[in-house]
CSV table of C-alpha atoms and ligand atoms in Angstrom, one decimal:
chain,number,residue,atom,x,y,z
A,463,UNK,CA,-136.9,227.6,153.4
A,464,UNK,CA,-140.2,228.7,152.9
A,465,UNK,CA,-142.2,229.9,155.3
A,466,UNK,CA,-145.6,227.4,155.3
A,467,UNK,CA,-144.5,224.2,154.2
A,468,UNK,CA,-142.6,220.8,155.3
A,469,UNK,CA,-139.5,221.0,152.9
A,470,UNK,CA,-137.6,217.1,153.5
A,471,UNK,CA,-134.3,216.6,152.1
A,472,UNK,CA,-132.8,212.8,153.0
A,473,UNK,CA,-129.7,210.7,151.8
A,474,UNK,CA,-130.3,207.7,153.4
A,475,UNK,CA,-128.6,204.3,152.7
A,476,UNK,CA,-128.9,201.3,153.4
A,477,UNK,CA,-126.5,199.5,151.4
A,478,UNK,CA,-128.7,197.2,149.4
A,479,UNK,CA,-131.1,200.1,149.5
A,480,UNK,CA,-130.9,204.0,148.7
A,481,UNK,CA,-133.3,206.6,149.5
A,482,UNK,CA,-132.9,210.0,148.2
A,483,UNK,CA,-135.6,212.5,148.3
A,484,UNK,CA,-135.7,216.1,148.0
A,485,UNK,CA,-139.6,217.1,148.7
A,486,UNK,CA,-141.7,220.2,149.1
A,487,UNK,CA,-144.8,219.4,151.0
A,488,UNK,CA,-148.1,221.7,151.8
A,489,UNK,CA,-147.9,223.1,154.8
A,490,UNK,CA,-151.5,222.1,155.4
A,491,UNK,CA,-153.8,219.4,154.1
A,492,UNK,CA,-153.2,215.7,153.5
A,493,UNK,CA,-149.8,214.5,151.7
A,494,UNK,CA,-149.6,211.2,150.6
A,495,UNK,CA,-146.7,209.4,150.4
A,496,UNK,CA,-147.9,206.3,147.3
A,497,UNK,CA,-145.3,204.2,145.8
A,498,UNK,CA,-145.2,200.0,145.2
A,499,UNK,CA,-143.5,197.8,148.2
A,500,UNK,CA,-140.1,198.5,149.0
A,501,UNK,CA,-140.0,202.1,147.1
A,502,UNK,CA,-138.9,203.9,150.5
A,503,UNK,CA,-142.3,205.2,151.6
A,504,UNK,CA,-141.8,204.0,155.3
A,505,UNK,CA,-138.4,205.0,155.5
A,506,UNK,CA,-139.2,208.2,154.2
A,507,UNK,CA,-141.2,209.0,157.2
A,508,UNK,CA,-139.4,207.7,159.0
A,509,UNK,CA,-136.4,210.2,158.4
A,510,UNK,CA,-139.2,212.6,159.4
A,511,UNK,CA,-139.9,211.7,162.2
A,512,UNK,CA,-136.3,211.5,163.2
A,513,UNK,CA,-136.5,207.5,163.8
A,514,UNK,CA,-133.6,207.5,161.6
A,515,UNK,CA,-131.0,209.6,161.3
A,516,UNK,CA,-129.5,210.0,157.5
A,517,UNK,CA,-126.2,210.6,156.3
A,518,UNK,CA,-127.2,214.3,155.2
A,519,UNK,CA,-130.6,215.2,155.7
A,520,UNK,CA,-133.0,218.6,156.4
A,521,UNK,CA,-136.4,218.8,157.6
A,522,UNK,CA,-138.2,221.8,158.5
A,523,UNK,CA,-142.1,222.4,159.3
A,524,UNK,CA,-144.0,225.3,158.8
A,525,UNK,CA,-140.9,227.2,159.8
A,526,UNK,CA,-138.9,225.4,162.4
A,527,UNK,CA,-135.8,222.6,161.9
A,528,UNK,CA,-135.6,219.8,162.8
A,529,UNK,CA,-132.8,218.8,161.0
A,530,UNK,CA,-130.0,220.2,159.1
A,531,UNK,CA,-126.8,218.4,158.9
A,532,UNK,CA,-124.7,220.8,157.6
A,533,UNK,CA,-125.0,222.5,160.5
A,534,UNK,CA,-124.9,219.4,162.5
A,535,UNK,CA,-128.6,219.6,163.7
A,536,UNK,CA,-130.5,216.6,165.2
A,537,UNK,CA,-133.7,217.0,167.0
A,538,UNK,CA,-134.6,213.6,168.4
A,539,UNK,CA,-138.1,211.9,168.0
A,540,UNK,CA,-139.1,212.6,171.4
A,541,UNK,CA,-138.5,216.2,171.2
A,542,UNK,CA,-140.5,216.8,167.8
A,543,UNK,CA,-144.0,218.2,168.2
A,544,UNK,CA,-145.2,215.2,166.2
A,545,UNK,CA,-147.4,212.3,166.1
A,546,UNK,CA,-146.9,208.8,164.8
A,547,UNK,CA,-149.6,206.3,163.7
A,548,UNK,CA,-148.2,203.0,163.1
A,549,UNK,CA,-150.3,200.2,160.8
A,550,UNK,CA,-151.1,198.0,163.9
A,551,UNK,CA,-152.4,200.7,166.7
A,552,UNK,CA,-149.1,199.9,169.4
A,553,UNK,CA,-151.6,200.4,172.4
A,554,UNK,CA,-150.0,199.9,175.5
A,555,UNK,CA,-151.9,196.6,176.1
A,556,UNK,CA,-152.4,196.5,180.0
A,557,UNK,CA,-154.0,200.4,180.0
A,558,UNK,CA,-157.6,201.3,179.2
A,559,UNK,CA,-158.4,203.4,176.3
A,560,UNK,CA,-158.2,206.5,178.3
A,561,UNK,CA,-155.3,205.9,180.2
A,562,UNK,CA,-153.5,205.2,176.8
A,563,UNK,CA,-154.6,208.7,176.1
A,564,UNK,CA,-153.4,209.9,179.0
A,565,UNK,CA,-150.0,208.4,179.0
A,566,UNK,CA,-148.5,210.4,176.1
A,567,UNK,CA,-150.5,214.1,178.1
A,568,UNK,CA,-148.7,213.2,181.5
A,569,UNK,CA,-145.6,213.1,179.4
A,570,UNK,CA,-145.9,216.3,177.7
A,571,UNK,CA,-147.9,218.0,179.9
A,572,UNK,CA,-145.3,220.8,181.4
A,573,UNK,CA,-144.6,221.5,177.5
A,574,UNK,CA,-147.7,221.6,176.4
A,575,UNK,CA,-150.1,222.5,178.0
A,576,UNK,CA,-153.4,220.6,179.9
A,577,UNK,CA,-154.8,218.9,177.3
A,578,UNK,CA,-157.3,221.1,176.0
A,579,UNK,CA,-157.4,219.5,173.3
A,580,UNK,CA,-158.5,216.0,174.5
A,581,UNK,CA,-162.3,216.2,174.7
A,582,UNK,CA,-162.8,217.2,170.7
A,583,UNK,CA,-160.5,214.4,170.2
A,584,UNK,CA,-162.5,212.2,171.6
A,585,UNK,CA,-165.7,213.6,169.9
A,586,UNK,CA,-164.0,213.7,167.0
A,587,UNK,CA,-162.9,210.0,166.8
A,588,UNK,CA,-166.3,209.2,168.1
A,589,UNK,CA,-164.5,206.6,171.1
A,590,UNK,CA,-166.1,209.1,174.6
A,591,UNK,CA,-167.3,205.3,174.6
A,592,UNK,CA,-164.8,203.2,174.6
A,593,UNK,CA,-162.7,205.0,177.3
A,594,UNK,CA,-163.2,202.4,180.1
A,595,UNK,CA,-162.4,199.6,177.8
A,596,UNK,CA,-159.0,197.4,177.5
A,597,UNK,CA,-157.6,197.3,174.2
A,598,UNK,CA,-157.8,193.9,173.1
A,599,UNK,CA,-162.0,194.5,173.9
A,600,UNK,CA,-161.7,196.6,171.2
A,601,UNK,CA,-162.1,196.1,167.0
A,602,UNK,CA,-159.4,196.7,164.7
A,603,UNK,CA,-161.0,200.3,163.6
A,604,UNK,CA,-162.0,200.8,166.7
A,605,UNK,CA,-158.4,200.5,168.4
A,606,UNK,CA,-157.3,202.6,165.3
A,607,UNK,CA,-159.0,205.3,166.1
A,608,UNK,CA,-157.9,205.3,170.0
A,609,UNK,CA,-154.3,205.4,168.3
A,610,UNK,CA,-155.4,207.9,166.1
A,611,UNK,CA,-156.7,210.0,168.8
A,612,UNK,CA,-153.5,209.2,170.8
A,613,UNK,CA,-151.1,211.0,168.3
A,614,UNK,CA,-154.1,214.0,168.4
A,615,UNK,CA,-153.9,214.6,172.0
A,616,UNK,CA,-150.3,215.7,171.8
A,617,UNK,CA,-151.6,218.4,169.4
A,618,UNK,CA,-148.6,218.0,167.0
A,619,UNK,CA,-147.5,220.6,164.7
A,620,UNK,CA,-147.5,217.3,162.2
A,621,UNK,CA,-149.2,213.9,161.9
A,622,UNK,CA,-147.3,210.7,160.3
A,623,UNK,CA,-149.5,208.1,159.4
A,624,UNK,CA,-147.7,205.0,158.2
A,625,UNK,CA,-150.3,202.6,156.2
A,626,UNK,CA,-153.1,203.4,159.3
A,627,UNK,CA,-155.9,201.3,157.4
A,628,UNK,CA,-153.5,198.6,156.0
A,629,UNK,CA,-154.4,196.2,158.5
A,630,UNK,CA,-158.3,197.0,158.5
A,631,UNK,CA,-160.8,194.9,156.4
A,632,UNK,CA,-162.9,197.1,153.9
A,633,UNK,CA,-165.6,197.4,156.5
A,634,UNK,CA,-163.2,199.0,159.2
A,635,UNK,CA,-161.7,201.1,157.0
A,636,UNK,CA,-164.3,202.5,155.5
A,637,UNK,CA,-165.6,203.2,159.1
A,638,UNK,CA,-162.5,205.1,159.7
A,639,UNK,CA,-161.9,207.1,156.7
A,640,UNK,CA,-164.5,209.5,157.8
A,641,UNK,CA,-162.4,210.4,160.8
A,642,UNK,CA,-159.7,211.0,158.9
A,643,UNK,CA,-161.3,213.0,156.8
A,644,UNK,CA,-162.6,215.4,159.8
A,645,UNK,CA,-159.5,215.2,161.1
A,646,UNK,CA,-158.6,217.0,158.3
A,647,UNK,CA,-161.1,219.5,158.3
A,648,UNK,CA,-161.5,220.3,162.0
A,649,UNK,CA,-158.0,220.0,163.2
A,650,UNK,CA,-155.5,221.9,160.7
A,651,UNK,CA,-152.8,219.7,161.3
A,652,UNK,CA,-150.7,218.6,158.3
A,653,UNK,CA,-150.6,215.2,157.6
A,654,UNK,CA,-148.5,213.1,155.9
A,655,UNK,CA,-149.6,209.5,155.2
A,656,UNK,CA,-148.4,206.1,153.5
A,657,UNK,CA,-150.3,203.8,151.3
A,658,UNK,CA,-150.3,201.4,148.5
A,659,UNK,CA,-153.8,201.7,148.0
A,660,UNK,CA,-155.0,203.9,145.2
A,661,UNK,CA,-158.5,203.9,146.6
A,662,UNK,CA,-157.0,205.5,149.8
A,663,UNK,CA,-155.4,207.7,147.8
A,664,UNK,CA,-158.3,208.7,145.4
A,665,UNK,CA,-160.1,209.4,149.1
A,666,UNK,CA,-158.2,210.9,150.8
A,667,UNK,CA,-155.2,213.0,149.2
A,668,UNK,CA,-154.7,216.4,148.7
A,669,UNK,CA,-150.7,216.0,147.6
A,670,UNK,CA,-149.3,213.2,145.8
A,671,UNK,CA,-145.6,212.0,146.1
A,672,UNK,CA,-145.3,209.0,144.6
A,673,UNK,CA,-141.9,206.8,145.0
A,674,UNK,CA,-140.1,204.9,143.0
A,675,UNK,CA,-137.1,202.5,144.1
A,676,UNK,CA,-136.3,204.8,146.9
A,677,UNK,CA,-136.4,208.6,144.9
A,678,UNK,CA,-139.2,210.6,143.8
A,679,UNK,CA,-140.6,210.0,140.5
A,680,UNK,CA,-143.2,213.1,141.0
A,681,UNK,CA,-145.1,215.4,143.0
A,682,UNK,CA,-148.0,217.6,142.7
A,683,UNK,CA,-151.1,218.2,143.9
A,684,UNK,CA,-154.1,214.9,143.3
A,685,UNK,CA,-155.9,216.5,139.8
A,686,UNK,CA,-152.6,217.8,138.3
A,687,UNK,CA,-150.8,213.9,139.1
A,688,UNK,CA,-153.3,211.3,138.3
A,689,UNK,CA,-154.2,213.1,134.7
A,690,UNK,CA,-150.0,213.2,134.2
A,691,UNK,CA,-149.7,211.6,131.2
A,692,UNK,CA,-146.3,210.3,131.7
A,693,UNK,CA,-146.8,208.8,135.2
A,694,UNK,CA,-148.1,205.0,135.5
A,695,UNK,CA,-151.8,206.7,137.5
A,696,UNK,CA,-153.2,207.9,134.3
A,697,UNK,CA,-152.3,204.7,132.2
A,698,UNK,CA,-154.1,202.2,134.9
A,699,UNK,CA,-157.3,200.8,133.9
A,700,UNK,CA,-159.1,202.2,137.0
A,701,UNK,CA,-156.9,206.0,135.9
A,702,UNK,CA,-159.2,208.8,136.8
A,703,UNK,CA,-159.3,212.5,137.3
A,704,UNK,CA,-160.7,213.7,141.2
A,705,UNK,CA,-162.7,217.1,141.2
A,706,UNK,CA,-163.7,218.5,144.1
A,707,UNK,CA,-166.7,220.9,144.0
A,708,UNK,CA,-169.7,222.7,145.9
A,709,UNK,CA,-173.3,221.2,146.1
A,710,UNK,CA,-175.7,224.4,144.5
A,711,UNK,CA,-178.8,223.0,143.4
A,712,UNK,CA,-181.4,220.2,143.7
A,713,UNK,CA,-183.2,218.9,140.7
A,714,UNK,CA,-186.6,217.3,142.7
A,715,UNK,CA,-188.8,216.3,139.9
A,716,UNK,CA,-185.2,213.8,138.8
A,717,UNK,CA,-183.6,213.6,141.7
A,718,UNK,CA,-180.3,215.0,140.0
A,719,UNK,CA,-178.0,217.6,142.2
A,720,UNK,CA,-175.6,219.7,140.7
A,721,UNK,CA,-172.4,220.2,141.6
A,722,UNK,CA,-170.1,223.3,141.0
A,723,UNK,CA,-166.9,222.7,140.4
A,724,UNK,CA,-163.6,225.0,138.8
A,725,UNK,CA,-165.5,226.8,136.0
A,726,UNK,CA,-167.4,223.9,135.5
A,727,UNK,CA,-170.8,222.3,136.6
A,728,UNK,CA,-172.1,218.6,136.3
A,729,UNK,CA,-175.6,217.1,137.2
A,730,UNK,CA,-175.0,213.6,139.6
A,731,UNK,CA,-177.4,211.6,140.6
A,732,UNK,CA,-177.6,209.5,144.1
A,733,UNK,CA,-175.6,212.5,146.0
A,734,UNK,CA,-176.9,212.4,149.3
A,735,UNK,CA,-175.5,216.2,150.4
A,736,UNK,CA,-177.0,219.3,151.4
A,737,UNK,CA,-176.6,222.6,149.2
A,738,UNK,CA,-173.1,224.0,150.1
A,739,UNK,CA,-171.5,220.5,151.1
A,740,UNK,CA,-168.1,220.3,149.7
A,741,UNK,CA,-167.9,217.0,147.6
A,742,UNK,CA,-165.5,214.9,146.0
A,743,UNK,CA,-166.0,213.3,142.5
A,744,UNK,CA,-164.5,210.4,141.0
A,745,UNK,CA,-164.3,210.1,137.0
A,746,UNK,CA,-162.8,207.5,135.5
A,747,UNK,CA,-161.4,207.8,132.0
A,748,UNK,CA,-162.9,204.4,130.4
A,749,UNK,CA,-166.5,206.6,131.1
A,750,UNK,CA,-165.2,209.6,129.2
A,751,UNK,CA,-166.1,209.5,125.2
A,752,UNK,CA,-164.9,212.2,123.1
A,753,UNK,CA,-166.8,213.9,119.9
A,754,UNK,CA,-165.7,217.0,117.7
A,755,UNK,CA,-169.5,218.5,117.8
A,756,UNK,CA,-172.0,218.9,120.5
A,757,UNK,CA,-174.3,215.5,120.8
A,758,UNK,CA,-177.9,217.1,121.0
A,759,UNK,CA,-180.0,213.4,121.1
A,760,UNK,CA,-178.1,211.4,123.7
A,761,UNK,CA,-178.5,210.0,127.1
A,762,UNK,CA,-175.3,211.6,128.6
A,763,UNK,CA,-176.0,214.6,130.8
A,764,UNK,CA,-172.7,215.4,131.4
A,765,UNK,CA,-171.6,216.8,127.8
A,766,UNK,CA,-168.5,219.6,128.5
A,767,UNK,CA,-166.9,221.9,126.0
A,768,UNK,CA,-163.0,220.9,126.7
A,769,UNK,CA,-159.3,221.5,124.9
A,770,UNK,CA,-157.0,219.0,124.4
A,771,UNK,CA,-153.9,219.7,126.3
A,772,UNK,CA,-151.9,216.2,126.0
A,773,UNK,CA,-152.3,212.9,124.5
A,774,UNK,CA,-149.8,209.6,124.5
A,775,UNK,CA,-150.6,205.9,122.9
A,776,UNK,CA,-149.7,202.8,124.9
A,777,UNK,CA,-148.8,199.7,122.7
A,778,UNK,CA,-151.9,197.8,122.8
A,779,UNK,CA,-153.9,200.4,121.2
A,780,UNK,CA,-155.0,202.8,123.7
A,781,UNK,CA,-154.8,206.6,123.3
A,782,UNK,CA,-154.6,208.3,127.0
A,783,UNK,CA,-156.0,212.0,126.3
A,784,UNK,CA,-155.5,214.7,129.0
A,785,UNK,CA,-157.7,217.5,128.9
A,786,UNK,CA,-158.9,221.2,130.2
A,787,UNK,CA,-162.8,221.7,131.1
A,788,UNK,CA,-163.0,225.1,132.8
A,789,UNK,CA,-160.0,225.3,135.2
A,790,UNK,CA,-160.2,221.6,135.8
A,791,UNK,CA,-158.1,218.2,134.3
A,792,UNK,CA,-160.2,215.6,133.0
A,793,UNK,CA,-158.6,212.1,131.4
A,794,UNK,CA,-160.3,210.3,128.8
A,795,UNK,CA,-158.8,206.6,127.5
A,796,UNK,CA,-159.8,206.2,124.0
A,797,UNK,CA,-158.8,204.0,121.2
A,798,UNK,CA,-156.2,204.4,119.1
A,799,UNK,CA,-158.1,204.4,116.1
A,800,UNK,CA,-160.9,207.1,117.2
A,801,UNK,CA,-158.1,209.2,118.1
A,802,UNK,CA,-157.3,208.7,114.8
A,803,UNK,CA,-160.2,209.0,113.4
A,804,UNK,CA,-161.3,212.1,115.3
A,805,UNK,CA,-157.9,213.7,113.9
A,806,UNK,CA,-157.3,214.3,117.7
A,807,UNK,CA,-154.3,216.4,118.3
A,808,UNK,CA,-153.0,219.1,121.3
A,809,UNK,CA,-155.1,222.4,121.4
A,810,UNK,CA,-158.1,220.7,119.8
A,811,UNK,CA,-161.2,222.0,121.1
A,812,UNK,CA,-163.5,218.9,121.7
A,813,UNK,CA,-166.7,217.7,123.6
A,814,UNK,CA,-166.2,215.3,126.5
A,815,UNK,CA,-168.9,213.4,127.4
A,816,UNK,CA,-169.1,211.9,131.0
A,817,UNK,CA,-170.7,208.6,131.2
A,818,UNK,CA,-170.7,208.0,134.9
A,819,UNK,CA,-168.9,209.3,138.2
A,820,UNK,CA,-168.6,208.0,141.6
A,821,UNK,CA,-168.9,210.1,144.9
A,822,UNK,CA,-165.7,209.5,147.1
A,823,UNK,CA,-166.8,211.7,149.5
B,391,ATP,N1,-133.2,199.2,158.9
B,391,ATP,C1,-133.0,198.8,157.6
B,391,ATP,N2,-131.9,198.2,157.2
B,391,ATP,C2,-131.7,197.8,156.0
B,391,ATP,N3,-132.6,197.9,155.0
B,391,ATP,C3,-133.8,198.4,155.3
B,391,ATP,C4,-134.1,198.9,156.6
B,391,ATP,N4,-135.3,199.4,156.6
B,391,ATP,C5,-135.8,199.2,155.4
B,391,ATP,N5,-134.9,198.6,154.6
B,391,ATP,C6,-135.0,198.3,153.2
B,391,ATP,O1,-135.3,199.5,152.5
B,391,ATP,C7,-136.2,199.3,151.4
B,391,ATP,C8,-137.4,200.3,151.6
B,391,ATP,O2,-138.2,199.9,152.7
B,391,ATP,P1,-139.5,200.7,153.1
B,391,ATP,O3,-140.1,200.0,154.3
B,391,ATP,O4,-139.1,202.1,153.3
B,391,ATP,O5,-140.4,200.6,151.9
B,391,ATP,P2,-142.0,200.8,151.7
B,391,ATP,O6,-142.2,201.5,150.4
B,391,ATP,O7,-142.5,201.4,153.0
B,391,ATP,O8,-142.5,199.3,151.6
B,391,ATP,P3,-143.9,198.6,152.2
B,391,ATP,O9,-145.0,199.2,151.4
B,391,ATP,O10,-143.7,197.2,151.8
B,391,ATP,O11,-144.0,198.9,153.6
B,391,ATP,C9,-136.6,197.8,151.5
B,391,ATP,O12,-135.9,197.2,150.5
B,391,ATP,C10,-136.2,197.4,152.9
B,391,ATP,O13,-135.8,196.1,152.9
């Protein structure tokens, strides 16, 4: 096993329904777990967690088993360092928001600790609050974020989120993606978390697995998956490539900031960030036009030298391009016939042209 990662091995069955997985993870950072209803993603976790136990199965953290049965080894739930965030929050309904904190600390205590960790929680999750109040006096986000923090406190070596925001309107989950996102950068806790939703995976993802009638059809990191031209991300009408980059300059006199990303720079306007803040970048491939020479009259800012690394048709006359600009992947969807036309072909060195982005975060 290798020393820094979450490697999962299940074979789980169900009769009418089979999972088998054999997954590398990060050992940092957030994994997502994407796949359509009833492709195994809850069960998958599941298994990690230890709430069921497969046929054969091995899990192993950042260096320590949980569970290898070949050798017949079974740590149960409750003595995993993990927590578990369910898509309704499971407060216990008849303690305050601080005594549902509490509850899982008094548990643990002698093993862990005193709770050190409980204060930045709180600040963190933005609830210091809400502590006094019962949970149904709460909002949906709001009592997702007590549950949130309720896993924190037990300062897990991992965090299993199973569809946290699935149950949120777009309002309350855009009020708690934030926290998630801090969670993330101020506690380095590896997380693995389930969705359907591609937005929350655009967001929020730093490691895609994405199932498939209970196996795994692929995994790799966010940039390298969504621009894989033989997965079903890059052939969706809202397919697009995610950069992540550095704020370095201000434009006042247009109001343009640009952005540094892998060997590669764009101007964006409306970004609201401070030099240095670390930013990600949405581009969808229905904004990204190709040419063979360098445009020099044209409203586009964003013109970048790229090389054609990949390109597959669908049948209804699309042409789904995958291509190298710096050290990053960009995806351009293109007709048919101006792929064509263009004489577009692997190791072509083109222009892209970037009509539009959007700021995820
Ligand atoms: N305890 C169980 N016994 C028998 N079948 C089960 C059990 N739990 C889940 N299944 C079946 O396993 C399959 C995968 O379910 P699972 O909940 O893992 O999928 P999912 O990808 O998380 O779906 P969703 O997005 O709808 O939550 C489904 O067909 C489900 O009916």
């Amino acid at each position: 096993m290798t020393a820094g990662a979450i490697n999962a091995r299940f074979q789980l069955d169900y009769g009418s329904f089979k999972l088998e997985a054999d997954l590398s993870l990060p050992g940092s950072g957030i994994s997502v777990l994407f796949g359509d209803s009833g492709s195994g993603k809850t069960s998958l976790l599941r298994c990690m967690a230890g709430l069921e136990r497969p046929q054969r199965g091995f899990f192993g953290i950042n260096g320590n088993v949980w569970q290898d049965s070949d050798k017949n080894l079974f740590v149960p739930t409750h003595r995993r360092s993990l927590g578990y965030v369910f898509q309704d929050a499971n407060l216990f309904p008849h303690l305050n928001v601080s005594e549902n904190l509490q509850f899982g600390l008094k548990r643990l205590a002698k093993q862990l600790g005193n709770g050190a960790i409980l204060h930045p929680v709180i600040d963190l999750l933005g609830i210091a609050h809400l502590l006094e109040r019962m949970p149904d006096r709460l909002s949906g986000g709001e009592r997702q974020r007590v549950a949130i923090a309720r896993a924190l406190v037990l300062n897990p070596a991992i965090l299993l989120m199973d569809e946290p925001l699935a149950s949120l309107d777009l309002k309350r989950k855009q009020e708690v993606l934030p926290f998630l996102l801090k969670l993330q950068q101020e506690f380095n806790i590896p997380i693995v978390y389930v969705t359907h939703s591609r937005q929350e995976v655009m967001q929020l993802a730093d490691f895609l697995v994405v199932l498939e009638n209970g196996a795994v059809q692929a995994s790799g990191s966010l940039p390298d998956m969504l621009t894989r031209l033989d997965l079903p991300l890059a052939q969706d009408k809202e397919a697009a490539s995610v950069w992540q980059g550095k704020v370095t300059g201000y434009d006042n006199e247009f109001q343009l900031s640009n952005v540094e990303f892998n060997g590669v720079s764009l101007s964006l306007p409306n970004i609201e960030a401070a030099m240095d803040t670390r930013v990600r970048v949405q581009i969808h491939a229905r904004d990204v036009s190709l040419t063979l020479e360098e445009p020099n009259q044209t409203s586009i800012l964003n013109v970048l030298p790229a090389m054609i690394t990949g390109l597959a048709d669908d049948h209804s006359g699309h042409t789904f391009v995958r291509l190298a600009c710096g050290q990053e992947t960009l995806l351009a969807h293109i007709t048919r016939k101006s792929a064509q036309l263009l004489g577009l072909h692997k190791g072509k060195p083109v222009f892209a042209q970037i009509k539009g982005t959007s700021l995820l975060h």
